[in-house]
JSON list of C-alpha atoms in Angstrom, two decimals:
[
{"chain": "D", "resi": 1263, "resn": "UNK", "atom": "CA", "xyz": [0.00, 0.00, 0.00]},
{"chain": "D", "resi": 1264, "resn": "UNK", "atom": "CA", "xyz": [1.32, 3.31, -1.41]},
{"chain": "D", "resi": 1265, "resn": "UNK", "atom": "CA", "xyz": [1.21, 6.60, 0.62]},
{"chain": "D", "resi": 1266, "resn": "UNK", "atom": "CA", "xyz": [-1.55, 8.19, -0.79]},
{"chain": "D", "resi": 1267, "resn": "UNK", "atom": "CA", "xyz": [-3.74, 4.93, -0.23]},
{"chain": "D", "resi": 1268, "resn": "UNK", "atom": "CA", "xyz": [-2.84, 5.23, 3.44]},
{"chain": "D", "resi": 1269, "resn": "UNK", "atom": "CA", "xyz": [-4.47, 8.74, 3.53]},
{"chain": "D", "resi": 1270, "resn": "UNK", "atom": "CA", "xyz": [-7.59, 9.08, 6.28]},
{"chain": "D", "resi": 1271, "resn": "UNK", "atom": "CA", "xyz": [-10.65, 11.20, 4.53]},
{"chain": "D", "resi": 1272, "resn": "UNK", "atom": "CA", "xyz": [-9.42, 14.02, 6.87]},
{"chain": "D", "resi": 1273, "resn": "UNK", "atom": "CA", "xyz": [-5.97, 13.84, 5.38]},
{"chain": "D", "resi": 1274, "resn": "UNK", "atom": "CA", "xyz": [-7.42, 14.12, 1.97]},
{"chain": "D", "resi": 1275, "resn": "UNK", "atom": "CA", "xyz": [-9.56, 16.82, 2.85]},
{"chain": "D", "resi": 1276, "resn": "UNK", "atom": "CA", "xyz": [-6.69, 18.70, 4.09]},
{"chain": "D", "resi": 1277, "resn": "UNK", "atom": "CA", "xyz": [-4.92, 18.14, 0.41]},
{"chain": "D", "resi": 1278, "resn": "UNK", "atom": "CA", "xyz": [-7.78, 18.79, -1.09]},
{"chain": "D", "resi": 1279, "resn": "UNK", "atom": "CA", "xyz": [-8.80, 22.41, 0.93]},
{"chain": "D", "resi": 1280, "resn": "UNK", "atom": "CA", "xyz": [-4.68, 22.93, 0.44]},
{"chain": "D", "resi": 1281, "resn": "UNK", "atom": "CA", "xyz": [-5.33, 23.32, -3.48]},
{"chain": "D", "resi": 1282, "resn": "UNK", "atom": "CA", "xyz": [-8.26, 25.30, -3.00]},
{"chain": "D", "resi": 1283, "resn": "UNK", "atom": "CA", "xyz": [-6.21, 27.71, -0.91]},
{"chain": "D", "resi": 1284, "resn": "UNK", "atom": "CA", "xyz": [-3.22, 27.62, -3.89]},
{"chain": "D", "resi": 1285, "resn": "UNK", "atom": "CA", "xyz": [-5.57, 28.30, -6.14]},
{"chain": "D", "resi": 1286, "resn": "UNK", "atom": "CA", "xyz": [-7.47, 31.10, -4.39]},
{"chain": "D", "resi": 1287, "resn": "UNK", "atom": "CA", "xyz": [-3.69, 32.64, -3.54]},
{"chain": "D", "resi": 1288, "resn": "UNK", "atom": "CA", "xyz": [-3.02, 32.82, -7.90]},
{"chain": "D", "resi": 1289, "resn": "UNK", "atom": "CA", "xyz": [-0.36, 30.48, -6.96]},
{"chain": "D", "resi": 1290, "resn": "UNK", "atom": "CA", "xyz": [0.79, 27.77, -9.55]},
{"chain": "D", "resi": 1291, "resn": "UNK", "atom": "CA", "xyz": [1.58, 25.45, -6.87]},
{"chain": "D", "resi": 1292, "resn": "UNK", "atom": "CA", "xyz": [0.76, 23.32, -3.63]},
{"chain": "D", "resi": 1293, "resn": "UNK", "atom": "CA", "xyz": [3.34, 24.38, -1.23]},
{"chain": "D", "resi": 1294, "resn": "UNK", "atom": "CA", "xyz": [4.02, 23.92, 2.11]},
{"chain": "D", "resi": 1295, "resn": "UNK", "atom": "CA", "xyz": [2.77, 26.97, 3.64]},
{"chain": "D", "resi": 1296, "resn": "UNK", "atom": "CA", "xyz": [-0.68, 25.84, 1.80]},
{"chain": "D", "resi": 1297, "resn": "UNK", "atom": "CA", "xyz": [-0.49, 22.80, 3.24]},
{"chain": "D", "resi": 1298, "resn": "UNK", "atom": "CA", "xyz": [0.11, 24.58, 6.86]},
{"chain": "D", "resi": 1299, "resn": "UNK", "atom": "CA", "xyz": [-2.94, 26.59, 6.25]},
{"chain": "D", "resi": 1300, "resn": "UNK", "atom": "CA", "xyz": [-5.36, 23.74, 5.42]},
{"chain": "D", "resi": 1301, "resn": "UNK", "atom": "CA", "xyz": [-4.11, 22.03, 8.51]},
{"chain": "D", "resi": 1302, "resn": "UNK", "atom": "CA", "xyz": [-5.79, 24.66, 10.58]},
{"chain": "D", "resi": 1303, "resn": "UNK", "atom": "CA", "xyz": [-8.85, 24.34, 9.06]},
{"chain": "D", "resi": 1304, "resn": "UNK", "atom": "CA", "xyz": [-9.52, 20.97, 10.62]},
{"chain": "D", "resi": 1305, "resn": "UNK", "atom": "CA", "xyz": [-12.15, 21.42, 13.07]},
{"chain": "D", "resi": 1306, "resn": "UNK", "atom": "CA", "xyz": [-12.07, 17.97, 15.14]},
{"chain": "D", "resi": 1307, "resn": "UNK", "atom": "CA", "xyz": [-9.69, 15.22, 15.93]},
{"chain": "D", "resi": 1308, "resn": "UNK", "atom": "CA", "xyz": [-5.89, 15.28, 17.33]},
{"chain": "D", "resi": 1309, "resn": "UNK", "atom": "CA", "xyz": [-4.42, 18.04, 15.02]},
{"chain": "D", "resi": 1310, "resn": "UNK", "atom": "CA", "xyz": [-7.16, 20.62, 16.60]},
{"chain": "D", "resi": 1311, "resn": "UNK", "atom": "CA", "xyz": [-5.98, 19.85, 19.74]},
{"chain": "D", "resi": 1312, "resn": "UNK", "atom": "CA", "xyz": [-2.57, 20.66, 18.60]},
{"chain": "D", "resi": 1313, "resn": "UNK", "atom": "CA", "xyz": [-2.75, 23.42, 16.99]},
{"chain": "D", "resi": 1314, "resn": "UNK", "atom": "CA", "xyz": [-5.02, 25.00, 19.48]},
{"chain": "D", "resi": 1315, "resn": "UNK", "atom": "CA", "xyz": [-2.64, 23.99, 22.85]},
{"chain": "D", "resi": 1316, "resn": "UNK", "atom": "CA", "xyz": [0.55, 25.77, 20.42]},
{"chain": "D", "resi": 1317, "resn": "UNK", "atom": "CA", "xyz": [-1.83, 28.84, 19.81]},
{"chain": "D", "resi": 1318, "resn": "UNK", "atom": "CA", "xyz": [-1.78, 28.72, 16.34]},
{"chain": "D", "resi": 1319, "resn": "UNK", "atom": "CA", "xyz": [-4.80, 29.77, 14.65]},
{"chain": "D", "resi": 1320, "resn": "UNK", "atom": "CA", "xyz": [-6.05, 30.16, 10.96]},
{"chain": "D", "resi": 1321, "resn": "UNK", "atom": "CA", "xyz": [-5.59, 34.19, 10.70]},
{"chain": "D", "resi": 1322, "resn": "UNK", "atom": "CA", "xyz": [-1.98, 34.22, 11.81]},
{"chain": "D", "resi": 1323, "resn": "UNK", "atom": "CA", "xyz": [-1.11, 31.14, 9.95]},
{"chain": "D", "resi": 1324, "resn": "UNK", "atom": "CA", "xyz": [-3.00, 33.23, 6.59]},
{"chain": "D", "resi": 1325, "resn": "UNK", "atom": "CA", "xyz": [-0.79, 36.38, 7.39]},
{"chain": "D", "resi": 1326, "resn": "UNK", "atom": "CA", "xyz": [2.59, 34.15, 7.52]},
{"chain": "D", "resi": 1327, "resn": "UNK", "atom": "CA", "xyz": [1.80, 32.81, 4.42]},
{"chain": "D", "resi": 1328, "resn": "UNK", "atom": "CA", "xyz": [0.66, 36.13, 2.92]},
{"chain": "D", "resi": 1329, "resn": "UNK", "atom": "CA", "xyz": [3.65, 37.69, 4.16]},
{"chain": "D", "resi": 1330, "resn": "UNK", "atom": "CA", "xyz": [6.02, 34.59, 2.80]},
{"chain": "D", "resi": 1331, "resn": "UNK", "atom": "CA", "xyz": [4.05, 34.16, -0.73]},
{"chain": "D", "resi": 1332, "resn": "UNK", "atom": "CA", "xyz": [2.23, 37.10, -1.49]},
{"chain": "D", "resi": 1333, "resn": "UNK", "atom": "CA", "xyz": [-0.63, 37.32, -4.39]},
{"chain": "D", "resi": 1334, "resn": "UNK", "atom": "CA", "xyz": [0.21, 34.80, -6.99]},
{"chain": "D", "resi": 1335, "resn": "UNK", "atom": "CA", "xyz": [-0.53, 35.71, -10.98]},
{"chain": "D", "resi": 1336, "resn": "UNK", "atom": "CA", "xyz": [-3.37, 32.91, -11.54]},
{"chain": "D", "resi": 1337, "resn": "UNK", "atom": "CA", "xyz": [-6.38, 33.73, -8.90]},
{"chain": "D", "resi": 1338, "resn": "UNK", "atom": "CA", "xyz": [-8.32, 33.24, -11.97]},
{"chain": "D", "resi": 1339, "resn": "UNK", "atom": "CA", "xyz": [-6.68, 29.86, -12.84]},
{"chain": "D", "resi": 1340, "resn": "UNK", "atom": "CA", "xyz": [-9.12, 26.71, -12.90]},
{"chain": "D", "resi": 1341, "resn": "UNK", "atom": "CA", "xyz": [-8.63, 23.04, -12.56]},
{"chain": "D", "resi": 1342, "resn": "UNK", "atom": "CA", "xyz": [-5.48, 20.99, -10.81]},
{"chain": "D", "resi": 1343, "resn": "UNK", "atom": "CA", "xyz": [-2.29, 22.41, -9.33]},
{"chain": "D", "resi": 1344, "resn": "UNK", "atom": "CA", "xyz": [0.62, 20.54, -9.13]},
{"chain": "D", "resi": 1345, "resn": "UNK", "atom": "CA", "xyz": [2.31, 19.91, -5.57]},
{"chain": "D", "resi": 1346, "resn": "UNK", "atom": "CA", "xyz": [6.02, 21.45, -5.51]},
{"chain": "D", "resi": 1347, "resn": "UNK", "atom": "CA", "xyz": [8.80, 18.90, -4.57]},
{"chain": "D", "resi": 1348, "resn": "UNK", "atom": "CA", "xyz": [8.89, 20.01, -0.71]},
{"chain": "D", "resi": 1349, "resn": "UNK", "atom": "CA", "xyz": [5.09, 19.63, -0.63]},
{"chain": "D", "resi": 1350, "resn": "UNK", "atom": "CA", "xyz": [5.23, 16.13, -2.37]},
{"chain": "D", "resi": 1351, "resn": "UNK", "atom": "CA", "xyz": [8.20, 15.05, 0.26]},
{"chain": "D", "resi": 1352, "resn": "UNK", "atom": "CA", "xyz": [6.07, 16.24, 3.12]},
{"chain": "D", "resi": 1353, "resn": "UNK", "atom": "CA", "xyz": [3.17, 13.96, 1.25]},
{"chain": "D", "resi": 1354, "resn": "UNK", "atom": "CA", "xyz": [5.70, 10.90, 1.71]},
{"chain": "D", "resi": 1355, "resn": "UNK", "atom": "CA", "xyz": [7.24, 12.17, 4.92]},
{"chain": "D", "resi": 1356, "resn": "UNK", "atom": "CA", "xyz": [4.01, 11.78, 6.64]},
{"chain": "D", "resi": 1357, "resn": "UNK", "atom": "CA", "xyz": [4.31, 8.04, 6.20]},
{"chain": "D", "resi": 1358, "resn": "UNK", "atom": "CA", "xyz": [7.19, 7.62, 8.60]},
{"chain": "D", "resi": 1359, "resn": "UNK", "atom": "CA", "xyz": [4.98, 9.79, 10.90]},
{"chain": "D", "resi": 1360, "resn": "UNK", "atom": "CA", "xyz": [2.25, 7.50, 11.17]},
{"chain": "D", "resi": 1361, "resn": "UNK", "atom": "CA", "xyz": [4.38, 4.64, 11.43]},
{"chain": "D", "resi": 1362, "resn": "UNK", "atom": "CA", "xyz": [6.50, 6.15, 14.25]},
{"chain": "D", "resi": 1363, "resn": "UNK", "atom": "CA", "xyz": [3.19, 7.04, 16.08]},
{"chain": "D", "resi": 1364, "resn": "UNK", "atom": "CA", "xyz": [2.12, 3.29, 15.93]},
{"chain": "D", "resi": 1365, "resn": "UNK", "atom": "CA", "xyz": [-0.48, 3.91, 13.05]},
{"chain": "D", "resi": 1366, "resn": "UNK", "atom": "CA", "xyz": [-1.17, 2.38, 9.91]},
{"chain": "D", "resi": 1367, "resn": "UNK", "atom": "CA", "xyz": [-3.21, 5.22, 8.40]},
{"chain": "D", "resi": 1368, "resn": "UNK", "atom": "CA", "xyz": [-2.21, 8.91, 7.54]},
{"chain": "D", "resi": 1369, "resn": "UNK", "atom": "CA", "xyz": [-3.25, 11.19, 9.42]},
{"chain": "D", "resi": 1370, "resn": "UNK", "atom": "CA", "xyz": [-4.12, 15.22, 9.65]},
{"chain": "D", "resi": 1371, "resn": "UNK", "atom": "CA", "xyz": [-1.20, 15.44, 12.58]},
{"chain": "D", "resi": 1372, "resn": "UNK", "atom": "CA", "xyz": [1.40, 13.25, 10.92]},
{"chain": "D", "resi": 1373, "resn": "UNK", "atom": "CA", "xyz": [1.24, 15.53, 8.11]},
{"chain": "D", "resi": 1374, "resn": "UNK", "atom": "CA", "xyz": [1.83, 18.16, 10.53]},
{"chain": "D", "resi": 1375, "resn": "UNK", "atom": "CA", "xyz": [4.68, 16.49, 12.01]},
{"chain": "D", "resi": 1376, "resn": "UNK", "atom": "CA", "xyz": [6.04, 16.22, 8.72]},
{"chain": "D", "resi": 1377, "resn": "UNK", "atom": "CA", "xyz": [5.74, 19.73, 7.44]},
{"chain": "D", "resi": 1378, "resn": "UNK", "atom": "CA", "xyz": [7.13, 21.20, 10.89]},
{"chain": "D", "resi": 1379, "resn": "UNK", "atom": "CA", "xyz": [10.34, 18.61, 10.80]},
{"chain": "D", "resi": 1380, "resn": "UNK", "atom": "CA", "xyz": [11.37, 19.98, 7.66]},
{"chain": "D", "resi": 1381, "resn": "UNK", "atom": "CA", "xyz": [14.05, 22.67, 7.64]},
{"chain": "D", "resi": 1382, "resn": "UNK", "atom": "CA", "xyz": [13.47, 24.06, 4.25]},
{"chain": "D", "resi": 1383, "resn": "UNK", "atom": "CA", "xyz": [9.97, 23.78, 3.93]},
{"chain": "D", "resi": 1384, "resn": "UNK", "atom": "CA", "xyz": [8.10, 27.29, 3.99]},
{"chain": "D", "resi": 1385, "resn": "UNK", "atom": "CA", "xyz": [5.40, 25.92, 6.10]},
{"chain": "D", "resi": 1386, "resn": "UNK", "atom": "CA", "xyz": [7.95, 24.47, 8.93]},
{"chain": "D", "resi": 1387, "resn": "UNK", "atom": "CA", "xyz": [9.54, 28.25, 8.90]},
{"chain": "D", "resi": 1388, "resn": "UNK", "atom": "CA", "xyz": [5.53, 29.29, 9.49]},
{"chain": "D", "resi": 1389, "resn": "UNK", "atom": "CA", "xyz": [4.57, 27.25, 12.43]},
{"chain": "D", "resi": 1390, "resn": "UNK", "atom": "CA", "xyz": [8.60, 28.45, 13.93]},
{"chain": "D", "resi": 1391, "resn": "UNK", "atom": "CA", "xyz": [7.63, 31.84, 13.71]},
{"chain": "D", "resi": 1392, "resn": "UNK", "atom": "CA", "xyz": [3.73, 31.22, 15.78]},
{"chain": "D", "resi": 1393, "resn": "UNK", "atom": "CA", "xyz": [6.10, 29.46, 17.97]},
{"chain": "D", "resi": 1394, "resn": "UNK", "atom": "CA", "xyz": [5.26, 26.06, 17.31]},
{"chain": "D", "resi": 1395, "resn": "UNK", "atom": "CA", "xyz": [8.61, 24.55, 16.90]},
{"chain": "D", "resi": 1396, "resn": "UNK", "atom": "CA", "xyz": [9.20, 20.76, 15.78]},
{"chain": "D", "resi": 1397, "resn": "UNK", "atom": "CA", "xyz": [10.27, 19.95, 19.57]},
{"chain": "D", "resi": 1398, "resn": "UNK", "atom": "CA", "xyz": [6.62, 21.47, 20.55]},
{"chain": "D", "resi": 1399, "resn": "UNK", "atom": "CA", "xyz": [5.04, 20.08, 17.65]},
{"chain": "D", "resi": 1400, "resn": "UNK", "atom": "CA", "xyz": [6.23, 16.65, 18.55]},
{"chain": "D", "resi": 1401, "resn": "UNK", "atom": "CA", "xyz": [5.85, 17.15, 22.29]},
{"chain": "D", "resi": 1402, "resn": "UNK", "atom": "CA", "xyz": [1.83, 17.65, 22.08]},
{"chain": "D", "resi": 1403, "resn": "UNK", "atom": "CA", "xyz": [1.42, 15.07, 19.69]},
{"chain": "D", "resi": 1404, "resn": "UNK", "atom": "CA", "xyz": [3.34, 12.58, 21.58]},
{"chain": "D", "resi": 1405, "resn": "UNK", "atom": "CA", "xyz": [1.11, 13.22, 24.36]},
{"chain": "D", "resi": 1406, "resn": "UNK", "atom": "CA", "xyz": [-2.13, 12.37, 23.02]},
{"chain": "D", "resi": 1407, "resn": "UNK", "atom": "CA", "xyz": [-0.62, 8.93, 21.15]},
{"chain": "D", "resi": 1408, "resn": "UNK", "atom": "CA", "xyz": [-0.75, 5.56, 22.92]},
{"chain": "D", "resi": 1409, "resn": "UNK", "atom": "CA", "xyz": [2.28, 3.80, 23.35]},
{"chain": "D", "resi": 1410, "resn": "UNK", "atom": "CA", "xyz": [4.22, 5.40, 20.49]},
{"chain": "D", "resi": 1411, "resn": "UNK", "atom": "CA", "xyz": [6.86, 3.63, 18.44]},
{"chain": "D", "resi": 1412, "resn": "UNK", "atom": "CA", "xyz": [10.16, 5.65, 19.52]},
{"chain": "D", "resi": 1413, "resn": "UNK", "atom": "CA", "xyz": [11.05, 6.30, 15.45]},
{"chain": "D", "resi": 1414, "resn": "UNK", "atom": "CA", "xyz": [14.02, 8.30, 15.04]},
{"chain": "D", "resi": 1415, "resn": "UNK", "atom": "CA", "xyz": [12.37, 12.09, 14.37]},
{"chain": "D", "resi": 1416, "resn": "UNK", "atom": "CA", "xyz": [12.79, 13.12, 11.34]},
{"chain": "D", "resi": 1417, "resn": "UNK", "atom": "CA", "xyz": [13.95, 16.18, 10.40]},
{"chain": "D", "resi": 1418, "resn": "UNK", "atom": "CA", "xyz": [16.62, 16.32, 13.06]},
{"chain": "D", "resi": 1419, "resn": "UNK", "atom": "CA", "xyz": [19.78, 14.34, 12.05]},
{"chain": "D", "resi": 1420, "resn": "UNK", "atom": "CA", "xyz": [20.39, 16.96, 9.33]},
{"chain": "D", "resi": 1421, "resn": "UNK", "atom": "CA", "xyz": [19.61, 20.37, 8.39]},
{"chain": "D", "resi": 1422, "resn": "UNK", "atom": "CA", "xyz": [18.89, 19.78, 4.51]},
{"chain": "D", "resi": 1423, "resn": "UNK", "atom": "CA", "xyz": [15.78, 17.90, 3.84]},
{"chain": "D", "resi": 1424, "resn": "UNK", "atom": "CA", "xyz": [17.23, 15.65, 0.97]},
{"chain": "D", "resi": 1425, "resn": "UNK", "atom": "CA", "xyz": [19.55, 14.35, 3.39]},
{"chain": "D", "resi": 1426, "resn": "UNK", "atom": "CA", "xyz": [16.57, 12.45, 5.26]},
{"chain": "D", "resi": 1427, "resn": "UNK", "atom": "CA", "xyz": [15.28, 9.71, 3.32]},
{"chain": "D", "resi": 1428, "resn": "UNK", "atom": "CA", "xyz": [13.45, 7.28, 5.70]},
{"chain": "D", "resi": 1429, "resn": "UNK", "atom": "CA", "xyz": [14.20, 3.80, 4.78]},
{"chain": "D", "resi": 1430, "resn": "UNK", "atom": "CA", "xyz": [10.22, 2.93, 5.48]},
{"chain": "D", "resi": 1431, "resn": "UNK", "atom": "CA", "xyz": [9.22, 5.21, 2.72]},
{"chain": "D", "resi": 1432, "resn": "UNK", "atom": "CA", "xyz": [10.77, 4.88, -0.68]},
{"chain": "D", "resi": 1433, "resn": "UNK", "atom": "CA", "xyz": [11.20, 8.28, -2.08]},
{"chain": "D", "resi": 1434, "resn": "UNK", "atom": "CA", "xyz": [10.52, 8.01, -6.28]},
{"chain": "D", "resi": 1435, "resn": "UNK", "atom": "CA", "xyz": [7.93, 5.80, -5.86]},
{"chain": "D", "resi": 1436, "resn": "UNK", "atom": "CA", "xyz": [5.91, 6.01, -2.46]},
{"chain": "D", "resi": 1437, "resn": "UNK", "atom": "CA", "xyz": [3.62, 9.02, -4.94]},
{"chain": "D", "resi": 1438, "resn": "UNK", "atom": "CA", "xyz": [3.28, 7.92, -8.04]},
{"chain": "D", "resi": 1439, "resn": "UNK", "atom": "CA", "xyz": [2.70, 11.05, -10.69]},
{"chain": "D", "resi": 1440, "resn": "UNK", "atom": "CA", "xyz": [-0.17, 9.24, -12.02]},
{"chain": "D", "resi": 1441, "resn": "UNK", "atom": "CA", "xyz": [-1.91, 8.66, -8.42]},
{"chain": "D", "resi": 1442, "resn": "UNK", "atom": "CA", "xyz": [-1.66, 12.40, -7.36]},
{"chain": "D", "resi": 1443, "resn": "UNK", "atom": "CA", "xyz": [-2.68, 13.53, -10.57]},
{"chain": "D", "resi": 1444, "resn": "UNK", "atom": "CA", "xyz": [-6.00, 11.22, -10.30]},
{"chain": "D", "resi": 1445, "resn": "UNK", "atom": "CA", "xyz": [-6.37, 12.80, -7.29]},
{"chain": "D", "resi": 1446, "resn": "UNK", "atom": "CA", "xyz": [-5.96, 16.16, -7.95]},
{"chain": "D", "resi": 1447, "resn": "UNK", "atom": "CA", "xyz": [-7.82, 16.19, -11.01]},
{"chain": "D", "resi": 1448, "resn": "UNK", "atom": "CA", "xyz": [-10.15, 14.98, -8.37]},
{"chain": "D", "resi": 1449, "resn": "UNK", "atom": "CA", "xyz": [-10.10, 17.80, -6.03]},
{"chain": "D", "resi": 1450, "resn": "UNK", "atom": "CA", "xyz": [-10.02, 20.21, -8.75]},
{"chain": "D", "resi": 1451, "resn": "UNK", "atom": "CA", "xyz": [-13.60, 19.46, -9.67]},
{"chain": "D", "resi": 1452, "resn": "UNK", "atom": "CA", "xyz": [-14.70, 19.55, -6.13]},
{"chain": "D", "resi": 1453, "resn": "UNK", "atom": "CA", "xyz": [-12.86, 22.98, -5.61]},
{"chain": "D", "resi": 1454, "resn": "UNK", "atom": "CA", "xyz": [-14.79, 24.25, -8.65]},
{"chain": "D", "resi": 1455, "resn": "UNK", "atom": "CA", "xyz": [-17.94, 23.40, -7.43]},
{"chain": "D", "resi": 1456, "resn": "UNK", "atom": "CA", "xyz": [-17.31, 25.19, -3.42]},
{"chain": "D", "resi": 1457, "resn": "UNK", "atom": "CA", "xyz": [-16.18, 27.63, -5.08]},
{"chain": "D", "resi": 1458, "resn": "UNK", "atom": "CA", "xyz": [-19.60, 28.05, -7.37]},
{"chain": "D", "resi": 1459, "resn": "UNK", "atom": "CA", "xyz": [-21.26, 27.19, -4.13]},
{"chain": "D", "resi": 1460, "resn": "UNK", "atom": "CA", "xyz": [-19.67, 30.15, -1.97]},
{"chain": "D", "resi": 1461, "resn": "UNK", "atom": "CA", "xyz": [-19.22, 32.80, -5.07]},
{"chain": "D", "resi": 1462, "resn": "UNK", "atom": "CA", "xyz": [-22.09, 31.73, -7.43]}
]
């Protein structure tokens, strides 16, 4: 079983709600800080919880990313947008997550401890400036999982991102192109229509 396969309906909804906000930005990618955002629009479960004990909220996660990516030049852009390489590792990295926190699905918070344990990724450099450091981001989560598997963290043996590959999640082929493009062909549709829905 792939990565994406492994993917709770709340994960997915965050991917999906994370190209709606790329798209809504004008920008011509999925990026971390997107990713980040749609996190904090979960409104149940473990990553709530998280979020809400770190005191990160929605608006000043919205200004960060503002402030980072600014207005893209396709706001009026319809249909898929592609995931940039950090955003697709973060995708994969999540897999070690779940497996570290004794789970065999993905979800909303191991994506979250995946984005935050990644030096370079704009969305980690978010939730450091709201404060919410990978030590605190780990910490809270840790707390609320049963009997955790005591995985190595990633994120913290190096400072560059391509220098962790987890051996647990193969890197070229844990997302195929062909899977996230299903999918995001996918989402695209269902963006269209909330967005019809909220904007006639």
């Amino acid at each position: 079983m792939g990565v994406f396969e492994r993917f709770t309906e709340e994960t997915r909804e965050v991917v999906r709600s994370a190209q709606l906000e790329a798209r809504a930005m004008g920008h011509g990618a999925i990026e971390t800080e997107h990713l980040v955002l749609a996190l904090t629009g979960v409104t149940a479960g473990m990553v709530t919880e998280v979020l809400a004990e770190l005191g990160v909220t929605s608006d000043a996660v919205r200004d960060q990313v503002r402030k980072r990516l600014g207005r893209g030049p396709d706001a009026a852009a319809i249909g898929q947008v592609p995931f940039s390489p950090l955003a697709k590792r973060a995708l994969e990295l999540s897999m070690r997550e779940s497996l570290s926190c004794g789970d065999r699905v993905i979800r909303p918070e191991h994506l979250l401890l995946a984005v935050s344990g990644m030096d370079e990724s704009g969305g980690g450099e978010v939730l450091r400036a709201l404060g919410a450091d990978p030590d605190r981001v780990r910490g809270a989560v840790r707390e609320r999982v049963r009997d955790p598997v005591m995985a190595p963290p990633i994120g913290f043996q190096s400072t560059r991102v391509s220098e962790v590959v987890p051996a647990a999640v193969p890197p070229r082929r844990a997302l195929p192109d062909g899977v996230l493009q299903t999918f995001l062909a996918e989402a695209g549709g269902r963006a269209w229509v909330e967005e019809r829905k909220l904007f006639g």
